[in-house]
Coordinates of N, CA, C and O and ligand atoms in Angstrom, one line a residue:
X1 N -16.7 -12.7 -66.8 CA -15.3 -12.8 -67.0 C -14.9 -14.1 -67.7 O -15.4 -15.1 -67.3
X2 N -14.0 -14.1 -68.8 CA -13.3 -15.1 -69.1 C -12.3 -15.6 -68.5 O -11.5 -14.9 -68.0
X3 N -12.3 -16.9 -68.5 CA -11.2 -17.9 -68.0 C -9.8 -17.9 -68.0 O -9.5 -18.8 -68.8
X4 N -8.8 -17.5 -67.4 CA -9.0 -17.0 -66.4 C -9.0 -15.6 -66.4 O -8.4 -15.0 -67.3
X5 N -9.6 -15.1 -65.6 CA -9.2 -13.4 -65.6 C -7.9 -12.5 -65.2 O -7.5 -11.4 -65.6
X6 N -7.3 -13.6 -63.8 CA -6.2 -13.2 -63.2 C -5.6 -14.1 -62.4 O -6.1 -14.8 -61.6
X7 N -3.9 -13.9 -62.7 CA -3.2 -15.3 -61.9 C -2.3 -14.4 -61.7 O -1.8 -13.5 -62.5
X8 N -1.9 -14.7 -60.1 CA -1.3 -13.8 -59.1 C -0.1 -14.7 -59.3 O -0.1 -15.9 -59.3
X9 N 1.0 -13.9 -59.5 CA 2.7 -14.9 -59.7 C 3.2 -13.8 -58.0 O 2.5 -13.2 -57.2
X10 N 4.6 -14.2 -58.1 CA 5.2 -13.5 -57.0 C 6.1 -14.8 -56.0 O 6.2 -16.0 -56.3
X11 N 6.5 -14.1 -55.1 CA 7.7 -14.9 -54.4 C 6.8 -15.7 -53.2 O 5.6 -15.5 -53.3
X12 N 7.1 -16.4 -52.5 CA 6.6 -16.9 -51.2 C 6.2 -16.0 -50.3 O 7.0 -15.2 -49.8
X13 N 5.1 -16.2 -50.1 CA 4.9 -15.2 -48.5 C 4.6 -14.1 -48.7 O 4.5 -13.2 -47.9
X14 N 4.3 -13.9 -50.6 CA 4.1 -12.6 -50.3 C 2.3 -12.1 -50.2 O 2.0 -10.9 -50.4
X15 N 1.4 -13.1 -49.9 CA -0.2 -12.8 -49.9 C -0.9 -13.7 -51.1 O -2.0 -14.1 -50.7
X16 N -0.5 -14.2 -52.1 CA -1.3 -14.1 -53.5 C -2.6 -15.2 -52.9 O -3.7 -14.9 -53.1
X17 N -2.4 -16.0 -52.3 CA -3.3 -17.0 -51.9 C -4.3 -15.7 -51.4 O -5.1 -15.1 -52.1
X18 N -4.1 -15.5 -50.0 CA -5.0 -14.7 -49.3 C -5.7 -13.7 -50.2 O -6.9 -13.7 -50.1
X19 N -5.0 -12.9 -51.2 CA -5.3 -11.9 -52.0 C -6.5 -12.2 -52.9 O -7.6 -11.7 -52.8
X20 N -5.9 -13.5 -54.1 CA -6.8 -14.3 -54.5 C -7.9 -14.6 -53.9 O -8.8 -14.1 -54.5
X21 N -8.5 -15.4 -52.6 CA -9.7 -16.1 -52.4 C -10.1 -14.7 -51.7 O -11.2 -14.8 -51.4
X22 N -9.7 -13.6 -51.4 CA -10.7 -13.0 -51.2 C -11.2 -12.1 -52.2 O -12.3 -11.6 -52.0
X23 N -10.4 -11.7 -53.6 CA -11.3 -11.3 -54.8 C -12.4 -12.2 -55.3 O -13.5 -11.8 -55.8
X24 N -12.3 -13.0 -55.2 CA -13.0 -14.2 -55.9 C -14.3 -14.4 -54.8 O -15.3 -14.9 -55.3
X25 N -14.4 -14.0 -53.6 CA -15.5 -14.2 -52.6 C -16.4 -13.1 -52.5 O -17.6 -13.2 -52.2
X26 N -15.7 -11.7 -52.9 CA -16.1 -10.7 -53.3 C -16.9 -10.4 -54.0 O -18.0 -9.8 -53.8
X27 N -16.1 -10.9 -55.4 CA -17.2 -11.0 -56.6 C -18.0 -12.3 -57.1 O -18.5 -12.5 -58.2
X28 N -17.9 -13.1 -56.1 CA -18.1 -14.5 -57.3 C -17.7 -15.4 -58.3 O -18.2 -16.1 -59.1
X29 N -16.3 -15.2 -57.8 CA -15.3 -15.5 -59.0 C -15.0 -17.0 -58.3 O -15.1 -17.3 -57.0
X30 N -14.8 -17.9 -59.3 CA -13.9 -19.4 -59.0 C -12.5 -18.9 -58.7 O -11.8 -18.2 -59.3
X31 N -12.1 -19.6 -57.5 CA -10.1 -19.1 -57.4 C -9.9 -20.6 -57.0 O -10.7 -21.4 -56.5
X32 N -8.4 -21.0 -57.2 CA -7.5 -22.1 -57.2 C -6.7 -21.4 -57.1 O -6.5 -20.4 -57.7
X33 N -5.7 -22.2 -55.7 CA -4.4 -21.9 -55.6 C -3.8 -23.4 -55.8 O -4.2 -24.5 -55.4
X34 N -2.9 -22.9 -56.6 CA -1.9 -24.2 -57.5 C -1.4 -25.2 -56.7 O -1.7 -26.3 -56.9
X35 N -0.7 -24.9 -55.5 CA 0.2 -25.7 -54.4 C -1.4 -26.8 -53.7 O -1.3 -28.0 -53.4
X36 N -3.0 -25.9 -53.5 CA -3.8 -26.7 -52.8 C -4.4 -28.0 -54.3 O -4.9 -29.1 -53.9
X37 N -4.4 -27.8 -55.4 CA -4.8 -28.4 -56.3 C -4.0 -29.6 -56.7 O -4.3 -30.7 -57.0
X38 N -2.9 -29.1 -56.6 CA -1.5 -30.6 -56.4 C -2.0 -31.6 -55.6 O -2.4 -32.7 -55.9
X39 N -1.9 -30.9 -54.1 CA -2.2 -31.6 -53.4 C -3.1 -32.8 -53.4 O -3.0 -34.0 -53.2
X40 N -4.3 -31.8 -53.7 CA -5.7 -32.7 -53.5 C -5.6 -33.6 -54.7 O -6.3 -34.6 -54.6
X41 N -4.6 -33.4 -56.3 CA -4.8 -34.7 -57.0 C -4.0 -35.5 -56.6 O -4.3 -36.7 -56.7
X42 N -2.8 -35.2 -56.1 CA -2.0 -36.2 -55.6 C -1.9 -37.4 -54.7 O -1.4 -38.5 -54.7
X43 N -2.7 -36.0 -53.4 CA -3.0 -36.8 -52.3 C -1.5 -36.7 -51.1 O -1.3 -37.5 -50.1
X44 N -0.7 -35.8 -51.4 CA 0.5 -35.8 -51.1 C 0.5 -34.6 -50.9 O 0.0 -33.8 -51.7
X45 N 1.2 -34.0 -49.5 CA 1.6 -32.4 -49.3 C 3.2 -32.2 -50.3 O 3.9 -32.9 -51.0
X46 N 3.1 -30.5 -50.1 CA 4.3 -30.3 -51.3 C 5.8 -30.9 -50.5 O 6.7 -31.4 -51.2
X47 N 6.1 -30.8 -49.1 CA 6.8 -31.5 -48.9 C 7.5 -33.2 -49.3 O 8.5 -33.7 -49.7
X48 N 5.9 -33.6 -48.8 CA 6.4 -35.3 -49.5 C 6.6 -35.2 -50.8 O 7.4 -36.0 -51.2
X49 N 5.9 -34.2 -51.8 CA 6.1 -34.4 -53.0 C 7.7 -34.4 -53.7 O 8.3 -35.2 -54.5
X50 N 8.2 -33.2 -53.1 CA 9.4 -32.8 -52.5 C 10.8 -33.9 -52.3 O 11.8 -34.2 -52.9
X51 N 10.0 -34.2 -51.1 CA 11.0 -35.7 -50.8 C 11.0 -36.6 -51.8 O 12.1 -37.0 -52.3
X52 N 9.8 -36.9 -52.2 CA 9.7 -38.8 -52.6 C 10.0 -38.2 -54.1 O 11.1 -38.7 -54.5
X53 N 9.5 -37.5 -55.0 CA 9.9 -37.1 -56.3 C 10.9 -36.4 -56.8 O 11.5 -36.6 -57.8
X54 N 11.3 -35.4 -55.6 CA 11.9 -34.3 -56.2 C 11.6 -33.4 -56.5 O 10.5 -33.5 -56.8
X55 N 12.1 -32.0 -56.8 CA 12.0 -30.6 -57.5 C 11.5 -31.1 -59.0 O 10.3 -31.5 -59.1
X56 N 11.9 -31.2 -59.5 CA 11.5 -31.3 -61.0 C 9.8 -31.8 -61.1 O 8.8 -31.2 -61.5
X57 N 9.9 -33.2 -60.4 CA 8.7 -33.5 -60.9 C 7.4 -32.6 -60.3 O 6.3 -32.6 -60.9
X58 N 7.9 -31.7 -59.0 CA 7.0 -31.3 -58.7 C 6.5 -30.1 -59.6 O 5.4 -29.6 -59.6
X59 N 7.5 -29.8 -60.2 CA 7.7 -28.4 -61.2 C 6.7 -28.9 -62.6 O 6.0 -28.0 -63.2
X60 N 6.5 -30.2 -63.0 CA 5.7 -30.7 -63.7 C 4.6 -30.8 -63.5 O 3.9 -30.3 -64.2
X61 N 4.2 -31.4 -62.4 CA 2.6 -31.2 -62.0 C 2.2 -29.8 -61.7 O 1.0 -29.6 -62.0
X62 N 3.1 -28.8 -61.1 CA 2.8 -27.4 -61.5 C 2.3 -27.2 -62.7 O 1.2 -26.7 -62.9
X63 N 3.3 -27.7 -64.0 CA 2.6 -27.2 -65.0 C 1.3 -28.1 -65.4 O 0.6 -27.4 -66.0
X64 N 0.9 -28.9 -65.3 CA 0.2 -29.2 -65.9 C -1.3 -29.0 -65.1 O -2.4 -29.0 -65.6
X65 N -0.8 -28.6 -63.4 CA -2.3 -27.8 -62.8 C -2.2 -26.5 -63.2 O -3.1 -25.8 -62.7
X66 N -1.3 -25.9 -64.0 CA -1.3 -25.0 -64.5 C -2.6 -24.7 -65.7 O -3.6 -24.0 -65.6
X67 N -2.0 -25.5 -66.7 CA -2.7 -25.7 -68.0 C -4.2 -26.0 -67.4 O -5.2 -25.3 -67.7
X68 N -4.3 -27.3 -66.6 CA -5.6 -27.7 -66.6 C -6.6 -26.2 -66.0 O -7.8 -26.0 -66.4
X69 N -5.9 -25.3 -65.1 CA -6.6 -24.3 -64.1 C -6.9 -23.1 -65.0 O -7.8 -22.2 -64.9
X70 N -5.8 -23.1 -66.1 CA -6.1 -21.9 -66.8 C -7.4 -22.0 -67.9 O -7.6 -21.0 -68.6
X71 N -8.2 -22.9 -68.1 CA -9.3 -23.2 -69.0 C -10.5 -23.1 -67.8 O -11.5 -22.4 -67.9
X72 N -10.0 -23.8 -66.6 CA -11.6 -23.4 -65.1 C -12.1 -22.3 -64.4 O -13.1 -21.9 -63.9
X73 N -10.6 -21.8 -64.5 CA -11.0 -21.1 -63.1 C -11.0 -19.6 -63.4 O -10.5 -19.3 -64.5
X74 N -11.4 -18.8 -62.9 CA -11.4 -17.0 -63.3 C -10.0 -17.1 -62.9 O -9.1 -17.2 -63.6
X75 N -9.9 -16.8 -60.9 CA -8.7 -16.4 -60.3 C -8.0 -17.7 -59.9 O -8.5 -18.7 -59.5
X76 N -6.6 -17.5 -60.2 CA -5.3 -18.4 -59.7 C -4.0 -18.0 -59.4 O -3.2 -17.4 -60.1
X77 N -3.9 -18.5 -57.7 CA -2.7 -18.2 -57.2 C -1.7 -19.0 -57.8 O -1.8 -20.2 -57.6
X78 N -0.5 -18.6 -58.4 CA 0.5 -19.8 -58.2 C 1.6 -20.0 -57.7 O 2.0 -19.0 -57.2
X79 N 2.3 -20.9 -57.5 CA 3.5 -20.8 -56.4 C 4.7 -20.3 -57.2 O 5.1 -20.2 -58.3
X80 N 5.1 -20.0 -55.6 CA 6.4 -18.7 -55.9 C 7.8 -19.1 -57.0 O 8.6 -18.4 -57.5
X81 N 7.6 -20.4 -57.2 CA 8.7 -21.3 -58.3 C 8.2 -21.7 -59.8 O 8.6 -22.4 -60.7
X82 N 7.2 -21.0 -59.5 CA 6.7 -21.7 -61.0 C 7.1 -21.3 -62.7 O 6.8 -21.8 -63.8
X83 N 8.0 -20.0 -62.0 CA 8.9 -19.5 -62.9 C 10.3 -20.5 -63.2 O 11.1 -20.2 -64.1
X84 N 10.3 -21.2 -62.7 CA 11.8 -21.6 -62.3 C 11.6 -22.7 -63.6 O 12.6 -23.3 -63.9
X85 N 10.4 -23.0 -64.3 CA 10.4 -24.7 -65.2 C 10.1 -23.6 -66.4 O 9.2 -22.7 -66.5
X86 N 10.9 -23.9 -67.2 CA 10.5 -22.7 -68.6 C 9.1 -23.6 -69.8 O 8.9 -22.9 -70.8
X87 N 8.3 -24.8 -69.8 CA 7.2 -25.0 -69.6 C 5.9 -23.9 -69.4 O 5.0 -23.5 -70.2
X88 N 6.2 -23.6 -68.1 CA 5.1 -22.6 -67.1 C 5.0 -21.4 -67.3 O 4.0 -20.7 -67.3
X89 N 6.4 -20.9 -67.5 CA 7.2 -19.7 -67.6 C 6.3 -19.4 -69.3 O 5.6 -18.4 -69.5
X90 N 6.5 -20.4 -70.6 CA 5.9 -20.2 -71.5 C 4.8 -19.9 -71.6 O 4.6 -18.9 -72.3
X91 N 3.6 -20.5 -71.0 CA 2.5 -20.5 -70.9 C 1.9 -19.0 -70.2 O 1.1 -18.1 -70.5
X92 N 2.5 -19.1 -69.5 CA 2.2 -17.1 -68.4 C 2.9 -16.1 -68.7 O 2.8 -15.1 -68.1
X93 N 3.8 -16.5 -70.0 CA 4.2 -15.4 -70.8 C 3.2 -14.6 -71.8 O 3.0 -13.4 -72.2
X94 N 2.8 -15.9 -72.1 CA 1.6 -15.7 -73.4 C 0.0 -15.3 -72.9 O -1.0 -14.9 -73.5
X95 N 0.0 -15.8 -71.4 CA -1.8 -15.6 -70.4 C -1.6 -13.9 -70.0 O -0.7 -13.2 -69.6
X96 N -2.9 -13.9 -70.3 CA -3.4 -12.6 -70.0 C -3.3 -11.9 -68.3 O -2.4 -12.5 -67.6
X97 N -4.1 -11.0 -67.5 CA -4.0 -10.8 -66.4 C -3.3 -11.4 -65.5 O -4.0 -12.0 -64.6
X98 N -1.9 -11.4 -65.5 CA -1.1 -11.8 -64.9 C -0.4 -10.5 -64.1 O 0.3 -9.6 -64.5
X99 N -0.6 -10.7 -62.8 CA -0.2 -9.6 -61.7 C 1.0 -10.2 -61.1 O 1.0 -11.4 -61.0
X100 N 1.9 -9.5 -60.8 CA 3.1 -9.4 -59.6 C 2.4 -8.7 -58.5 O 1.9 -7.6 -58.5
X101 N 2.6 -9.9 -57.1 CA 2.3 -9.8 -55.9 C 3.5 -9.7 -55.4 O 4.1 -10.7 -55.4
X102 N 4.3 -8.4 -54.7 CA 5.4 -8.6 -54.1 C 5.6 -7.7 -52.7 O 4.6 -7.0 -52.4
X103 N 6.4 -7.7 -52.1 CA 6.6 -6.4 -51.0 C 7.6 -6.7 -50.2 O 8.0 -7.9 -50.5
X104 N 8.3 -6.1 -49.2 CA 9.4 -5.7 -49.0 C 10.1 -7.2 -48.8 O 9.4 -8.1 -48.5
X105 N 11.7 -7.6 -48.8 CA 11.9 -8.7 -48.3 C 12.1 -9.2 -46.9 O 12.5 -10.3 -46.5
X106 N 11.9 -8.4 -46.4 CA 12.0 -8.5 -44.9 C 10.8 -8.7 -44.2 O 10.8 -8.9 -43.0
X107 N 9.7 -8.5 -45.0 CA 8.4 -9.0 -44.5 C 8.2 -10.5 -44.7 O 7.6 -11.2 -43.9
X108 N 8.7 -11.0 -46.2 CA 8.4 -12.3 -46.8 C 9.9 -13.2 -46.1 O 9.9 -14.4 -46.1
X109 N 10.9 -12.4 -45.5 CA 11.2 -13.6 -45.2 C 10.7 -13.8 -43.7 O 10.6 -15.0 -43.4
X110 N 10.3 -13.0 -42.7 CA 9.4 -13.0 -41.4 C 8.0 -14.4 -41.5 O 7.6 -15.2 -40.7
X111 N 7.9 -14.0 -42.6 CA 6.6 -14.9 -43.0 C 7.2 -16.1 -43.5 O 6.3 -16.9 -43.4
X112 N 8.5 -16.8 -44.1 CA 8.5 -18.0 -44.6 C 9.8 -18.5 -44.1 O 10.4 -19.4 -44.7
X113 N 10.0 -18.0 -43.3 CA 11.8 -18.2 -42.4 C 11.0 -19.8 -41.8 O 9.8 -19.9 -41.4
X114 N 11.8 -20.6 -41.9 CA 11.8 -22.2 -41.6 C 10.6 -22.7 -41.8 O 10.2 -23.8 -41.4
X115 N 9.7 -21.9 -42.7 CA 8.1 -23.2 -42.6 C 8.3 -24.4 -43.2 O 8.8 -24.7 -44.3
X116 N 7.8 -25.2 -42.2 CA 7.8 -26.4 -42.8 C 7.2 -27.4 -44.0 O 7.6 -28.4 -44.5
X117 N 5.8 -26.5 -44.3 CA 5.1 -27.0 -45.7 C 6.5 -26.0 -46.8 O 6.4 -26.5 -47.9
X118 N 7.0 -25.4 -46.7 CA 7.9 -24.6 -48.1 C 9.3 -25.2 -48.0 O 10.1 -24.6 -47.3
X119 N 9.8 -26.7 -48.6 CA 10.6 -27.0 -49.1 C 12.1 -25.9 -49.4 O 13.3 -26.0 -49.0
X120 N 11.4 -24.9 -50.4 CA 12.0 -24.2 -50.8 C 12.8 -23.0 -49.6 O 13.7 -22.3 -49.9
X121 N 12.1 -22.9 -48.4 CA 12.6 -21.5 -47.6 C 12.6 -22.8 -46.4 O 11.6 -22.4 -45.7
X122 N 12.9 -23.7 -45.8 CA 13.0 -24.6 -45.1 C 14.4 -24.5 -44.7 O 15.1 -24.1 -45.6
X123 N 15.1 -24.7 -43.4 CA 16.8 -24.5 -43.7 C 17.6 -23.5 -44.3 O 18.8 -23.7 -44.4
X124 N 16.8 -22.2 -44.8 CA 17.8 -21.7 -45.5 C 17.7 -20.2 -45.0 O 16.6 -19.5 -44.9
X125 N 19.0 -19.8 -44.9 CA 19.0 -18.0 -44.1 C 18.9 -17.0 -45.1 O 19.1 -17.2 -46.3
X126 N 18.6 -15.7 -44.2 CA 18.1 -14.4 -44.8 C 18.9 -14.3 -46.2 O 18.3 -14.2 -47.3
X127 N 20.3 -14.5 -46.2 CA 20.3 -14.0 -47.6 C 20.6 -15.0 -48.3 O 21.1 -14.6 -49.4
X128 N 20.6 -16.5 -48.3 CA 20.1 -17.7 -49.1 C 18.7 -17.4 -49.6 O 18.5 -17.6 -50.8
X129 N 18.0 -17.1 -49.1 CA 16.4 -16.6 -49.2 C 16.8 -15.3 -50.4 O 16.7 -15.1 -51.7
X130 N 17.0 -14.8 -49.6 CA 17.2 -13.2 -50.6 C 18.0 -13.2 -51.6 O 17.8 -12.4 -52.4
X131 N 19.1 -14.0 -51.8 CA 19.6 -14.5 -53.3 C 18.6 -15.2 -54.2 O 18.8 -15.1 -55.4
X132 N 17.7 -15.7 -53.9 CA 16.8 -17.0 -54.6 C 15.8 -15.9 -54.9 O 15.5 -15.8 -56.1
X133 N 15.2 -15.1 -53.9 CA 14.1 -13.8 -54.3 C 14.6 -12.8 -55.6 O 14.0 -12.4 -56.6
X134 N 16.2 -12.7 -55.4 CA 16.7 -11.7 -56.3 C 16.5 -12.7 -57.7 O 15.8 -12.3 -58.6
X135 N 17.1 -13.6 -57.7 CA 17.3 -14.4 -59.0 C 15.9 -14.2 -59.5 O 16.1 -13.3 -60.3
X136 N 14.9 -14.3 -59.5 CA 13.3 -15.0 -59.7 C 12.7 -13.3 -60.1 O 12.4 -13.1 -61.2
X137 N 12.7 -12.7 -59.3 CA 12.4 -11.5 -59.7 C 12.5 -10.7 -61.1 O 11.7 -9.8 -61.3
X138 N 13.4 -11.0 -62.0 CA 13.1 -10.9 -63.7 C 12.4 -11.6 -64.0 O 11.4 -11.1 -64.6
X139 N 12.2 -12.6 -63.8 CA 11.1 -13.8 -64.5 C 9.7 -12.9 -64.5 O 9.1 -12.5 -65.5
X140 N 9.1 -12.5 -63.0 CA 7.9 -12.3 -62.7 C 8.1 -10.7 -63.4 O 7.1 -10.2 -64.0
X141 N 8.9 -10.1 -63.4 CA 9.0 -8.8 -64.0 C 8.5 -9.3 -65.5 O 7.5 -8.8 -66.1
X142 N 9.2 -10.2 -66.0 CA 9.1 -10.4 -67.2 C 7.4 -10.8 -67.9 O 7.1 -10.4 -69.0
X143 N 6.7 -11.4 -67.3 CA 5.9 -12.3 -67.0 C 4.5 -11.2 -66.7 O 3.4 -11.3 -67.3
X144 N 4.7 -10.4 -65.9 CA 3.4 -9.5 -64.7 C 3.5 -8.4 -66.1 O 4.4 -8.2 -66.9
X145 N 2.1 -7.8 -66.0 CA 1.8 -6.8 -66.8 C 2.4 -5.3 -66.1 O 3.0 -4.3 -66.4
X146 N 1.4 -6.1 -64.2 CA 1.5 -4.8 -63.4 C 2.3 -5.1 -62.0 O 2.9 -6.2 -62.2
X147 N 2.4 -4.8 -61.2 CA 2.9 -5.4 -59.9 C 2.6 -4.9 -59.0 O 3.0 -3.8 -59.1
X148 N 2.1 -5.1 -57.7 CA 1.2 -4.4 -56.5 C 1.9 -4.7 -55.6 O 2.8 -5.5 -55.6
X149 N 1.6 -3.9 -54.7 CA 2.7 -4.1 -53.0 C 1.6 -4.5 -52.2 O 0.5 -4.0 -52.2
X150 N 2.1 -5.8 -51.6 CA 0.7 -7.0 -51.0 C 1.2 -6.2 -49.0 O 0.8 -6.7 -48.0
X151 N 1.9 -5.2 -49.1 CA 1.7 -4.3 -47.7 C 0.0 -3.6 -48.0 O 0.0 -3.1 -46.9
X152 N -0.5 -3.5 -48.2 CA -1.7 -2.6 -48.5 C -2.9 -3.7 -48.4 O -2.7 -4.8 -48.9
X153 N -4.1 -3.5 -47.7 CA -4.9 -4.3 -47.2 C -5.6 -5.0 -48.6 O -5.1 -4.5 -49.6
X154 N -6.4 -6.0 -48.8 CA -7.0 -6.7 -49.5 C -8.3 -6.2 -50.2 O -8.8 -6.5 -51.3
X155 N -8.5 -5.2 -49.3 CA -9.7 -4.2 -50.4 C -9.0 -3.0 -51.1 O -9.3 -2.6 -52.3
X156 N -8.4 -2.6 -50.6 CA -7.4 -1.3 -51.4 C -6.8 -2.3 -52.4 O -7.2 -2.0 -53.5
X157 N -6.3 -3.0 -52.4 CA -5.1 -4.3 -53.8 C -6.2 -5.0 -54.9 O -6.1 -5.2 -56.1
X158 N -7.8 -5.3 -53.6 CA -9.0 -5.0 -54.9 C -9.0 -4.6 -56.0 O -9.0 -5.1 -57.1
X159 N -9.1 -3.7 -55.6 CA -9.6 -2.4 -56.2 C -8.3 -1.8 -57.3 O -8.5 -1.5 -58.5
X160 N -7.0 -1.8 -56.7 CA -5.8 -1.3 -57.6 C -6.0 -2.6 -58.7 O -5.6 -2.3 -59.8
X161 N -6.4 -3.7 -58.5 CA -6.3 -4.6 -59.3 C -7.4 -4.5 -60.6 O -7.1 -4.5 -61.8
X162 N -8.6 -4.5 -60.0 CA -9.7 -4.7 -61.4 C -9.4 -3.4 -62.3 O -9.4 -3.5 -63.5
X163 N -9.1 -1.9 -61.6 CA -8.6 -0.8 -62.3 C -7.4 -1.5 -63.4 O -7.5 -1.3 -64.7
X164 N -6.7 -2.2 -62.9 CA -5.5 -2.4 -63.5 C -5.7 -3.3 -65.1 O -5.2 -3.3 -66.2
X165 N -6.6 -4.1 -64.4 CA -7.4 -5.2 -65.4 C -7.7 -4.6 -66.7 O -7.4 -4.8 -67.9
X166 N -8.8 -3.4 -66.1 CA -9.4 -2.5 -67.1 C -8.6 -2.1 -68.2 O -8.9 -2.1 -69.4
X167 N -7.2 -1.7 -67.5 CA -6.0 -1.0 -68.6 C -5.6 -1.8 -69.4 O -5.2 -1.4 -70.5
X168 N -5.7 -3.5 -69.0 CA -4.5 -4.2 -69.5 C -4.9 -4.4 -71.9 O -4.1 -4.9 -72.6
Ligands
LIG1 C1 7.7 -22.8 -53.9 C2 6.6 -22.0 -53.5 C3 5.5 -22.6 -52.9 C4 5.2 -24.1 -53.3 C5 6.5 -24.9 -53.1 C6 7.7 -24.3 -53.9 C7 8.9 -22.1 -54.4 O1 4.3 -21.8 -53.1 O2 4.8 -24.1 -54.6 O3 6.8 -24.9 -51.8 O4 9.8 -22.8 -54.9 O5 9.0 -20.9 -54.3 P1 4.0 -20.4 -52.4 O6 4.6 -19.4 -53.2 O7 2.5 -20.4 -52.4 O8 4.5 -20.5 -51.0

C-alpha cells in the first residue's frame, strides 16, 4: 500500500480511531490518529491546547500533523474539526482514500455528551451538538469518496472498506 491508503474524516464519536487501529492490526498497516500525534509532539492534551492556545492554533497543528502523517503512515484517523481550517480541508480534498465515518446522531451524541478531553462537545446540549454536526456534514460529504455507518461491527466496516478502496 502507498502512503497513505486511508484517512477516516467524520464527526466525534463516531468510531474512526477504533475503526482505524483495528484495520491496521489486521493487516499490518501503520495507523495515526491525529488528536494522539499532537499530543505526543506537543506534550499537551487537546484540552490544554485548547485553553492555553486556542482553537485556531490547535487547527494549525492539525494541519501540519496532517501533512507530516500523510507522507508515513498507510491508515489515519482525523479529528472531527479538521474540516473546519480550509488549509486541511485543501489537502483531503485533493488525498486519496478518504472515507466518511458517520451514524446516527443520537448515538454520537450518547458517546461525546460532556467529555472532558473534547473541548468541542464539552458544555454543550443535544442540539448545540447537532447544529455543529449538521454544519460540518457538507465538508465531509464533500471531501469522502464513500461513507460507512460505524453502527456495523469492525470486521463487517473491514471489509465494506478495502471493497470500497478497490472501486475508488
Ligand atoms: C474536535 C474533535 C476531536 C479533537 C478536538 C476537536 C472537533 O477529535 O480533534 O477535540 O472540533 O470536532 P475526535 O473527532 O477524534 O473526537
Amino acid at each position: 500500500m502507498s502512503n497513505p491508503s486511508l484517512i477516516l474524516v467524520g464527526f466525534m464519536g463516531t468510531g474512526k480511531s477504533t475503526l482505524g487501529k483495528y484495520i491496521a492490526n489486521q493487516n499490518s498497516l501503520t495507523f495515526v490518529d491525529l488528536d494522539d500525534y499532537i499530543v505526543d509532539k506537543t506534550s499537551q492534551n487537546i484540552p490544554e491546547i485548547f485553553e492555553n492556545k486556542g482553537e485556531t492554533a490547535f487547527r494549525e497543528l492539525e494541519y501540519e500533523a496532517l501533512q507530516e502523517t500523510m507522507s508515513t503512515y498507510d491508515i489515519i484517523a482525523t479529528g472531527g474539526g479538521i474540516i473546519e481550517y480550509a488549509p486541511s480541508l485543501a489537502l483531503l480534498r485533493n488525498a486519496k482514500g478518504v472515507i466518511w465515518v458517520d451514524c446516527e446522531f443520537d448515538t454520537i451524541f450518547s458517546r461525546i455528551k460532556n467529555d472532558k478531553n473534547r473541548p468541542n462537545a464539552k458544555n454543550k446540549s443535544f442540539v448545540e451538538l447537532k447544529n455543529l454536526y449538521s454544519k460540518r456534514v457538507s465538508r465531509y460529504n464533500e471531501i469522502a469518496f464513500k461513507k460507512v455507518n460505524s453502527i456495523q461491527t469492525v470486521e463487517v466496516l473491514s471489509e465494506e472498506i478495502f471493497q470500497l478502496l478497490d472501486c475508488e
